[in-house]
């Protein structure tokens, strides 16, 4: 009975293998390679495990007698030296042969990512662009082409990782690193900082969206446009508050006086899937709570709390920000 | 019985007995009031010497290194600020040039000394330590705030005392337009670069700051003492008085440092660590919340000192203080002096009138 219950539970554990942030559910060429490598390794490990245990079973239960010297030496040299050398050598050659692809340079689009404590500044530099389209906390990439990812960090070392699309690469302050990604399937994924970077390291995630090239081009054009003006009384009051309460010191909303570069660009904030670098849903209530006391959600965050504003003022601000699609 | 015959047990019992007897004796003195605490008769012979020598050596041991003293300790502006505070917080016990100690004060034990020659006895660091910490059991109180920087003007004043005439002291510590004006100048237009001018501030900001000083939310011994003389109910009137003066003055000529400060205030360049000052303090194209202070035309030394306090994280202030802690956290000394050069160089103006 117990065993049957355990077997019923097993499939639920497997659900962790699919989803937005899984190496086992690849949506990019690099992730596919890593995934294949994993399965090959796993299959090999299973075969070896069965072989070694079978051998032990054979010599202890089926034919428990001493081996002759010749047979024993053949087993030790063959099974202990020759066989592992061949298997590990083959795996090494296979794995190394995949390395150049992981470092292949991108074509066309360059995405520059700057890691801050604890969020991501993202710049899109299409081929030949003289100035970037600036966004934050979400990476969008076209499918079917290899995009160059240039990485840098402000204060401490972080690591950039979208498990469904490829491997991880460190971001190092004062030093540029790079990688490239080639998504093969459109979808919504999740990335995560993969190098401990401070007390809110675990809360430093981001959304990743892959789209067909035409859709991506349309999105990028919309993203490059200035912010929409506020609609409705509450949002209009919120827009005025945004500019009178100092938000523009750190945040940019293109098309308004706010041009700060310390925090994330908010021009199209509400078009992102998540708030605060992948940790809150993009909803008005979450925005209000975040603005009021960000440290409650992200200890050590650089953004100060605005709980000196009244509830009505916070509501108005959130209403304005939710209109920035 | 020879000494070596004493066993440990006997020694222990005798020692314990002596301790118990001493405790009972002490308890009798405390609970029956046997010790005469009258200040009329002075200390027993020798006690004054023991206490005073202990105090002097304690101050010498604990005084900060001479390097902590600011370089401008002999500047007239520092002396003037120290004089203003001395008048409001110290002269009632210590007297001052041309001001005698009252008959009652002269019956204190010990008698607070007239300080005309105190700087000959103690160096600047020792004076600093004494003023900041006070002296136990002497009647000398500690500085009524944690901040250290604003103690130095008092030290500057004490060092200037030997040569100060009663007339000079009286000039430094009186004003025809009221108590606040002694330091902040007529109409709040302070001429002392260490004292902020108030004419550029809004009524709401002045009122909020005074309340913060009074409650201790903003850390300043000088302002805490000054506000002890001001009832809470009078704060709105005082704020309205100062806010009634329209700021006047013109912009200073532009310098390289002014331009460097401007670039920071406008968040130009590639730096991602300093928020654009102008989004709260102007010049800004949209209406700003007047609860933020204008700093256009404010004195540079005052601005620099405040930025250093913000950076250190102990300035305190109103409910939005966290904004400035985060904003000033990464400023370098060069950036602080550049920002002070920029904002002090602008024409004095109220927050929503700040312009270049």
mmCIF file of N, CA and C in Angstrom, chain B residues 65-176:
data_model
loop_
_atom_site.group_PDB
_atom_site.id
_atom_site.type_symbol
_atom_site.label_atom_id
_atom_site.label_comp_id
_atom_site.label_asym_id
_atom_site.label_seq_id
_atom_site.Cartn_x
_atom_site.Cartn_y
_atom_site.Cartn_z
ATOM 1 N N UNK B 65 41.880 62.174 18.629
ATOM 2 C CA UNK B 65 43.149 62.632 18.062
ATOM 3 C C UNK B 65 42.997 64.032 17.482
ATOM 4 N N UNK B 66 44.101 64.778 17.510
ATOM 5 C CA UNK B 66 44.050 66.168 17.033
ATOM 6 C C UNK B 66 43.577 66.250 15.586
ATOM 7 N N UNK B 67 43.756 65.143 14.835
ATOM 8 C CA UNK B 67 43.387 65.180 13.413
ATOM 9 C C UNK B 67 41.886 65.296 13.209
ATOM 10 N N UNK B 68 41.089 65.027 14.245
ATOM 11 C CA UNK B 68 39.637 65.140 14.049
ATOM 12 C C UNK B 68 39.172 66.596 14.003
ATOM 13 N N UNK B 69 40.004 67.489 14.545
ATOM 14 C CA UNK B 69 39.598 68.896 14.574
ATOM 15 C C UNK B 69 39.560 69.468 13.161
ATOM 16 N N UNK B 70 38.536 70.255 12.827
ATOM 17 C CA UNK B 70 38.504 70.860 11.493
ATOM 18 C C UNK B 70 39.605 71.908 11.354
ATOM 19 N N UNK B 71 40.008 72.138 10.109
ATOM 20 C CA UNK B 71 41.131 73.037 9.861
ATOM 21 C C UNK B 71 40.763 74.496 10.152
ATOM 22 N N UNK B 72 39.460 74.799 10.072
ATOM 23 C CA UNK B 72 39.062 76.211 10.192
ATOM 24 C C UNK B 72 38.658 76.581 11.614
ATOM 25 N N UNK B 73 39.326 75.973 12.598
ATOM 26 C CA UNK B 73 38.907 76.151 13.982
ATOM 27 C C UNK B 73 39.069 77.596 14.459
ATOM 28 N N UNK B 74 39.924 78.387 13.773
ATOM 29 C CA UNK B 74 40.084 79.769 14.234
ATOM 30 C C UNK B 74 39.332 80.758 13.334
ATOM 31 N N UNK B 75 38.451 80.232 12.447
ATOM 32 C CA UNK B 75 37.768 81.166 11.554
ATOM 33 C C UNK B 75 36.690 81.930 12.317
ATOM 34 N N UNK B 76 36.504 83.206 11.982
ATOM 35 C CA UNK B 76 35.503 84.026 12.672
ATOM 36 C C UNK B 76 34.102 83.406 12.588
ATOM 37 N N UNK B 77 33.792 82.725 11.476
ATOM 38 C CA UNK B 77 32.455 82.145 11.331
ATOM 39 C C UNK B 77 32.228 81.018 12.339
ATOM 40 N N UNK B 78 33.262 80.178 12.539
ATOM 41 C CA UNK B 78 33.137 79.101 13.525
ATOM 42 C C UNK B 78 32.981 79.710 14.919
ATOM 43 N N UNK B 79 33.804 80.737 15.219
ATOM 44 C CA UNK B 79 33.734 81.384 16.534
ATOM 45 C C UNK B 79 32.338 81.978 16.746
ATOM 46 N N UNK B 80 31.798 82.587 15.713
ATOM 47 C CA UNK B 80 30.487 83.232 15.842
ATOM 48 C C UNK B 80 29.396 82.203 16.128
ATOM 49 N N UNK B 81 29.438 81.064 15.405
ATOM 50 C CA UNK B 81 28.428 80.030 15.647
ATOM 51 C C UNK B 81 28.560 79.481 17.070
ATOM 52 N N UNK B 82 29.826 79.288 17.495
ATOM 53 C CA UNK B 82 30.054 78.811 18.859
ATOM 54 C C UNK B 82 29.540 79.808 19.885
ATOM 55 N N UNK B 83 29.741 81.102 19.598
ATOM 56 C CA UNK B 83 29.294 82.132 20.529
ATOM 57 C C UNK B 83 27.775 82.090 20.697
ATOM 58 N N UNK B 84 27.073 81.908 19.566
ATOM 59 C CA UNK B 84 25.606 81.856 19.632
ATOM 60 C C UNK B 84 25.136 80.717 20.522
ATOM 61 N N UNK B 85 25.746 79.558 20.351
ATOM 62 C CA UNK B 85 25.326 78.421 21.176
ATOM 63 C C UNK B 85 25.764 78.613 22.627
ATOM 64 N N UNK B 86 26.953 79.177 22.830
ATOM 65 C CA UNK B 86 27.439 79.392 24.192
ATOM 66 C C UNK B 86 26.473 80.305 24.950
ATOM 67 N N UNK B 87 26.006 81.335 24.252
ATOM 68 C CA UNK B 87 25.073 82.270 24.865
ATOM 69 C C UNK B 87 23.800 81.522 25.295
ATOM 70 N N UNK B 88 23.290 80.612 24.411
ATOM 71 C CA UNK B 88 21.997 80.000 24.749
ATOM 72 C C UNK B 88 22.145 78.797 25.677
ATOM 73 N N UNK B 89 23.299 78.116 25.673
ATOM 74 C CA UNK B 89 23.382 76.883 26.453
ATOM 75 C C UNK B 89 24.390 76.871 27.589
ATOM 76 N N UNK B 90 25.388 77.778 27.571
ATOM 77 C CA UNK B 90 26.504 77.626 28.506
ATOM 78 C C UNK B 90 26.663 78.807 29.455
ATOM 79 N N UNK B 91 26.370 80.032 28.933
ATOM 80 C CA UNK B 91 26.707 81.245 29.694
ATOM 81 C C UNK B 91 25.953 81.327 31.016
ATOM 82 N N UNK B 92 24.787 80.667 31.113
ATOM 83 C CA UNK B 92 24.024 80.774 32.353
ATOM 84 C C UNK B 92 24.795 80.200 33.539
ATOM 85 N N UNK B 93 25.703 79.284 33.298
ATOM 86 C CA UNK B 93 26.528 78.759 34.388
ATOM 87 C C UNK B 93 27.957 79.315 34.356
ATOM 88 N N UNK B 94 28.517 79.420 33.115
ATOM 89 C CA UNK B 94 29.939 79.742 33.026
ATOM 90 C C UNK B 94 30.202 81.242 32.930
ATOM 91 N N UNK B 95 29.146 82.046 32.755
ATOM 92 C CA UNK B 95 29.389 83.449 32.482
ATOM 93 C C UNK B 95 30.017 83.598 31.108
ATOM 94 N N UNK B 96 30.388 84.840 30.758
ATOM 95 C CA UNK B 96 30.955 85.118 29.439
ATOM 96 C C UNK B 96 31.661 86.456 29.546
ATOM 97 N N UNK B 97 32.382 86.871 28.489
ATOM 98 C CA UNK B 97 33.033 88.192 28.570
ATOM 99 C C UNK B 97 31.987 89.270 28.895
ATOM 100 N N UNK B 98 32.174 89.927 30.007
ATOM 101 C CA UNK B 98 31.233 90.959 30.414
ATOM 102 C C UNK B 98 29.976 90.417 31.068
ATOM 103 N N UNK B 99 29.876 89.111 31.241
ATOM 104 C CA UNK B 99 28.695 88.517 31.873
ATOM 105 C C UNK B 99 29.177 87.726 33.094
ATOM 106 N N UNK B 100 28.768 88.161 34.287
ATOM 107 C CA UNK B 100 29.224 87.481 35.507
ATOM 108 C C UNK B 100 28.329 86.288 35.803
ATOM 109 N N UNK B 101 28.872 85.323 36.539
ATOM 110 C CA UNK B 101 28.039 84.207 36.981
ATOM 111 C C UNK B 101 27.126 84.680 38.099
ATOM 112 N N UNK B 102 25.933 84.168 38.144
ATOM 113 C CA UNK B 102 24.981 84.630 39.155
ATOM 114 C C UNK B 102 25.415 84.147 40.529
ATOM 115 N N UNK B 103 24.870 84.786 41.569
ATOM 116 C CA UNK B 103 25.204 84.417 42.944
ATOM 117 C C UNK B 103 24.853 82.956 43.204
ATOM 118 N N UNK B 104 23.741 82.479 42.665
ATOM 119 C CA UNK B 104 23.317 81.096 42.881
ATOM 120 C C UNK B 104 24.301 80.136 42.232
ATOM 121 N N UNK B 105 24.665 80.441 40.985
ATOM 122 C CA UNK B 105 25.611 79.574 40.272
ATOM 123 C C UNK B 105 26.908 79.470 41.069
ATOM 124 N N UNK B 106 27.283 80.584 41.706
ATOM 125 C CA UNK B 106 28.551 80.575 42.436
ATOM 126 C C UNK B 106 28.491 79.729 43.698
ATOM 127 N N UNK B 107 27.297 79.259 44.060
ATOM 128 C CA UNK B 107 27.178 78.345 45.195
ATOM 129 C C UNK B 107 27.147 76.883 44.752
ATOM 130 N N UNK B 108 27.308 76.621 43.452
ATOM 131 C CA UNK B 108 27.364 75.223 42.984
ATOM 132 C C UNK B 108 28.658 74.571 43.468
ATOM 133 N N UNK B 109 28.635 73.253 43.589
ATOM 134 C CA UNK B 109 29.842 72.525 44.011
ATOM 135 C C UNK B 109 30.116 71.427 42.991
ATOM 136 N N UNK B 110 31.172 71.506 42.188
ATOM 137 C CA UNK B 110 32.106 72.629 42.130
ATOM 138 C C UNK B 110 31.500 73.847 41.426
ATOM 139 N N UNK B 111 32.079 75.009 41.636
ATOM 140 C CA UNK B 111 31.601 76.225 40.963
ATOM 141 C C UNK B 111 31.995 76.146 39.494
ATOM 142 N N UNK B 112 31.026 76.310 38.563
ATOM 143 C CA UNK B 112 31.407 76.297 37.135
ATOM 144 C C UNK B 112 32.395 77.421 36.875
ATOM 145 N N UNK B 113 33.564 77.097 36.323
ATOM 146 C CA UNK B 113 34.568 78.152 36.150
ATOM 147 C C UNK B 113 34.176 79.143 35.055
ATOM 148 N N UNK B 114 34.597 80.379 35.241
ATOM 149 C CA UNK B 114 34.550 81.357 34.152
ATOM 150 C C UNK B 114 35.600 80.882 33.156
ATOM 151 N N UNK B 115 35.264 80.806 31.871
ATOM 152 C CA UNK B 115 36.125 80.042 30.963
ATOM 153 C C UNK B 115 37.128 80.890 30.184
ATOM 154 N N UNK B 116 37.348 82.146 30.623
ATOM 155 C CA UNK B 116 38.174 83.041 29.801
ATOM 156 C C UNK B 116 39.548 82.456 29.483
ATOM 157 N N UNK B 117 40.079 81.619 30.380
ATOM 158 C CA UNK B 117 41.409 81.080 30.099
ATOM 159 C C UNK B 117 41.412 79.564 29.970
ATOM 160 N N UNK B 118 40.252 78.976 29.721
ATOM 161 C CA UNK B 118 40.167 77.521 29.730
ATOM 162 C C UNK B 118 41.038 76.899 28.641
ATOM 163 N N UNK B 119 41.237 77.627 27.529
ATOM 164 C CA UNK B 119 41.996 77.039 26.425
ATOM 165 C C UNK B 119 43.484 76.965 26.745
ATOM 166 N N UNK B 120 43.910 77.639 27.814
ATOM 167 C CA UNK B 120 45.308 77.482 28.204
ATOM 168 C C UNK B 120 45.508 76.170 28.952
ATOM 169 N N UNK B 121 44.449 75.713 29.577
ATOM 170 C CA UNK B 121 44.549 74.523 30.399
ATOM 171 C C UNK B 121 44.282 73.243 29.586
ATOM 172 N N UNK B 122 43.359 73.330 28.635
ATOM 173 C CA UNK B 122 42.989 72.148 27.844
ATOM 174 C C UNK B 122 43.224 72.447 26.374
ATOM 175 N N UNK B 123 43.728 71.448 25.629
ATOM 176 C CA UNK B 123 43.862 71.674 24.185
ATOM 177 C C UNK B 123 42.514 71.439 23.496
ATOM 178 N N UNK B 124 42.476 71.682 22.175
ATOM 179 C CA UNK B 124 41.202 71.645 21.448
ATOM 180 C C UNK B 124 40.513 70.288 21.597
ATOM 181 N N UNK B 125 41.279 69.198 21.507
ATOM 182 C CA UNK B 125 40.674 67.865 21.578
ATOM 183 C C UNK B 125 40.045 67.623 22.948
ATOM 184 N N UNK B 126 40.754 68.070 24.000
ATOM 185 C CA UNK B 126 40.204 67.874 25.348
ATOM 186 C C UNK B 126 38.948 68.714 25.550
ATOM 187 N N UNK B 127 38.996 69.950 25.047
ATOM 188 C CA UNK B 127 37.795 70.788 25.151
ATOM 189 C C UNK B 127 36.622 70.127 24.432
ATOM 190 N N UNK B 128 36.935 69.589 23.242
ATOM 191 C CA UNK B 128 35.883 68.905 22.480
ATOM 192 C C UNK B 128 35.277 67.777 23.312
ATOM 193 N N UNK B 129 36.147 66.973 23.906
ATOM 194 C CA UNK B 129 35.651 65.808 24.658
ATOM 195 C C UNK B 129 34.792 66.247 25.841
ATOM 196 N N UNK B 130 35.253 67.304 26.531
ATOM 197 C CA UNK B 130 34.506 67.765 27.716
ATOM 198 C C UNK B 130 33.141 68.306 27.301
ATOM 199 N N UNK B 131 33.113 69.127 26.225
ATOM 200 C CA UNK B 131 31.833 69.713 25.799
ATOM 201 C C UNK B 131 30.892 68.620 25.292
ATOM 202 N N UNK B 132 31.424 67.609 24.597
ATOM 203 C CA UNK B 132 30.560 66.574 24.020
ATOM 204 C C UNK B 132 30.059 65.600 25.083
ATOM 205 N N UNK B 133 30.919 65.305 26.063
ATOM 206 C CA UNK B 133 30.548 64.269 27.035
ATOM 207 C C UNK B 133 30.025 64.783 28.357
ATOM 208 N N UNK B 134 30.388 66.027 28.705
ATOM 209 C CA UNK B 134 30.039 66.497 30.041
ATOM 210 C C UNK B 134 30.895 65.783 31.083
ATOM 211 N N UNK B 135 30.684 66.139 32.348
ATOM 212 C CA UNK B 135 31.483 65.534 33.427
ATOM 213 C C UNK B 135 30.555 65.075 34.537
ATOM 214 N N UNK B 136 30.602 63.793 34.786
ATOM 215 C CA UNK B 136 29.800 63.182 35.850
ATOM 216 C C UNK B 136 29.981 63.898 37.183
ATOM 217 N N UNK B 137 28.925 64.033 37.952
ATOM 218 C CA UNK B 137 28.966 64.538 39.333
ATOM 219 C C UNK B 137 29.542 65.942 39.454
ATOM 220 N N UNK B 138 29.574 66.695 38.331
ATOM 221 C CA UNK B 138 30.096 68.047 38.456
ATOM 222 C C UNK B 138 29.030 69.074 38.098
ATOM 223 N N UNK B 139 27.917 68.617 37.547
ATOM 224 C CA UNK B 139 26.911 69.549 37.055
ATOM 225 C C UNK B 139 27.102 69.889 35.588
ATOM 226 N N UNK B 140 28.235 69.483 34.975
ATOM 227 C CA UNK B 140 28.479 69.772 33.556
ATOM 228 C C UNK B 140 27.742 68.747 32.699
ATOM 229 N N UNK B 141 26.744 69.205 31.931
ATOM 230 C CA UNK B 141 25.930 68.248 31.166
ATOM 231 C C UNK B 141 26.624 67.787 29.881
ATOM 232 N N UNK B 142 26.174 66.653 29.343
ATOM 233 C CA UNK B 142 26.664 66.195 28.040
ATOM 234 C C UNK B 142 25.991 67.000 26.936
ATOM 235 N N UNK B 143 26.582 66.967 25.743
ATOM 236 C CA UNK B 143 26.006 67.637 24.558
ATOM 237 C C UNK B 143 24.632 67.023 24.270
ATOM 238 N N UNK B 144 23.619 67.842 24.041
ATOM 239 C CA UNK B 144 22.266 67.264 23.910
ATOM 240 C C UNK B 144 21.988 66.644 22.539
ATOM 241 N N UNK B 145 22.966 65.976 21.930
ATOM 242 C CA UNK B 145 22.773 65.268 20.659
ATOM 243 C C UNK B 145 23.961 64.342 20.481
ATOM 244 N N UNK B 146 23.856 63.431 19.518
ATOM 245 C CA UNK B 146 24.968 62.508 19.268
ATOM 246 C C UNK B 146 26.017 63.091 18.338
ATOM 247 N N UNK B 147 25.567 64.015 17.489
ATOM 248 C CA UNK B 147 26.461 64.576 16.478
ATOM 249 C C UNK B 147 27.715 65.141 17.095
ATOM 250 N N UNK B 148 28.826 64.962 16.436
ATOM 251 C CA UNK B 148 30.098 65.480 16.947
ATOM 252 C C UNK B 148 30.507 66.777 16.274
ATOM 253 N N UNK B 149 30.172 66.928 14.966
ATOM 254 C CA UNK B 149 30.735 68.043 14.195
ATOM 255 C C UNK B 149 30.362 69.408 14.763
ATOM 256 N N UNK B 150 29.149 69.539 15.334
ATOM 257 C CA UNK B 150 28.725 70.871 15.745
ATOM 258 C C UNK B 150 29.266 71.248 17.123
ATOM 259 N N UNK B 151 30.071 70.362 17.720
ATOM 260 C CA UNK B 151 30.738 70.728 18.976
ATOM 261 C C UNK B 151 31.940 71.630 18.693
ATOM 262 N N UNK B 152 32.531 71.454 17.505
ATOM 263 C CA UNK B 152 33.768 72.194 17.201
ATOM 264 C C UNK B 152 33.599 73.714 17.199
ATOM 265 N N UNK B 153 32.473 74.248 16.712
ATOM 266 C CA UNK B 153 32.339 75.711 16.819
ATOM 267 C C UNK B 153 32.443 76.206 18.266
ATOM 268 N N UNK B 154 31.926 75.422 19.224
ATOM 269 C CA UNK B 154 32.025 75.825 20.628
ATOM 270 C C UNK B 154 33.496 75.811 21.057
ATOM 271 N N UNK B 155 34.239 74.791 20.594
ATOM 272 C CA UNK B 155 35.670 74.746 20.888
ATOM 273 C C UNK B 155 36.357 75.975 20.289
ATOM 274 N N UNK B 156 35.972 76.311 19.053
ATOM 275 C CA UNK B 156 36.548 77.490 18.402
ATOM 276 C C UNK B 156 36.291 78.727 19.251
ATOM 277 N N UNK B 157 35.066 78.827 19.764
ATOM 278 C CA UNK B 157 34.719 79.977 20.600
ATOM 279 C C UNK B 157 35.572 79.988 21.880
ATOM 280 N N UNK B 158 35.699 78.822 22.525
ATOM 281 C CA UNK B 158 36.465 78.762 23.777
ATOM 282 C C UNK B 158 37.917 79.172 23.538
ATOM 283 N N UNK B 159 38.434 78.801 22.353
ATOM 284 C CA UNK B 159 39.830 79.158 22.059
ATOM 285 C C UNK B 159 39.980 80.638 21.747
ATOM 286 N N UNK B 160 38.871 81.260 21.320
ATOM 287 C CA UNK B 160 38.941 82.688 21.008
ATOM 288 C C UNK B 160 38.679 83.543 22.252
ATOM 289 N N UNK B 161 38.199 82.902 23.329
ATOM 290 C CA UNK B 161 37.769 83.644 24.519
ATOM 291 C C UNK B 161 38.846 84.537 25.146
ATOM 292 N N UNK B 162 40.117 84.073 25.262
ATOM 293 C CA UNK B 162 41.089 84.891 25.985
ATOM 294 C C UNK B 162 41.204 86.317 25.437
ATOM 295 N N UNK B 163 40.991 86.452 24.109
ATOM 296 C CA UNK B 163 41.173 87.785 23.531
ATOM 297 C C UNK B 163 39.863 88.482 23.236
ATOM 298 N N UNK B 164 38.758 87.911 23.692
ATOM 299 C CA UNK B 164 37.463 88.489 23.317
ATOM 300 C C UNK B 164 37.026 89.535 24.352
ATOM 301 N N UNK B 165 36.687 90.730 23.832
ATOM 302 C CA UNK B 165 36.230 91.789 24.744
ATOM 303 C C UNK B 165 34.734 91.641 24.970
ATOM 304 N N UNK B 166 34.222 92.212 26.050
ATOM 305 C CA UNK B 166 32.772 92.180 26.286
ATOM 306 C C UNK B 166 31.974 92.736 25.104
ATOM 307 N N UNK B 167 32.484 93.760 24.473
ATOM 308 C CA UNK B 167 31.780 94.345 23.319
ATOM 309 C C UNK B 167 31.685 93.348 22.172
ATOM 310 N N UNK B 168 32.807 92.701 21.927
ATOM 311 C CA UNK B 168 32.799 91.721 20.821
ATOM 312 C C UNK B 168 31.806 90.598 21.125
ATOM 313 N N UNK B 169 31.835 90.119 22.364
ATOM 314 C CA UNK B 169 30.912 89.033 22.724
ATOM 315 C C UNK B 169 29.465 89.495 22.563
ATOM 316 N N UNK B 170 29.216 90.706 23.003
ATOM 317 C CA UNK B 170 27.855 91.217 22.934
ATOM 318 C C UNK B 170 27.407 91.349 21.473
ATOM 319 N N UNK B 171 28.339 91.743 20.612
ATOM 320 C CA UNK B 171 27.988 91.848 19.178
ATOM 321 C C UNK B 171 27.665 90.480 18.588
ATOM 322 N N UNK B 172 28.439 89.476 19.023
ATOM 323 C CA UNK B 172 28.250 88.137 18.470
ATOM 324 C C UNK B 172 26.949 87.488 18.938
ATOM 325 N N UNK B 173 26.441 87.924 20.089
ATOM 326 C CA UNK B 173 25.355 87.164 20.704
ATOM 327 C C UNK B 173 24.071 87.953 20.867
ATOM 328 N N UNK B 174 23.965 89.088 20.189
ATOM 329 C CA UNK B 174 22.701 89.808 20.305
ATOM 330 C C UNK B 174 22.174 90.155 18.919
ATOM 331 N N UNK B 175 20.888 90.331 18.850
ATOM 332 C CA UNK B 175 20.278 90.722 17.589
ATOM 333 C C UNK B 175 19.029 91.521 17.899
ATOM 334 N N UNK B 176 18.815 92.538 17.096
ATOM 335 C CA UNK B 176 17.616 93.349 17.325
ATOM 336 C C UNK B 176 16.365 92.605 16.889
#
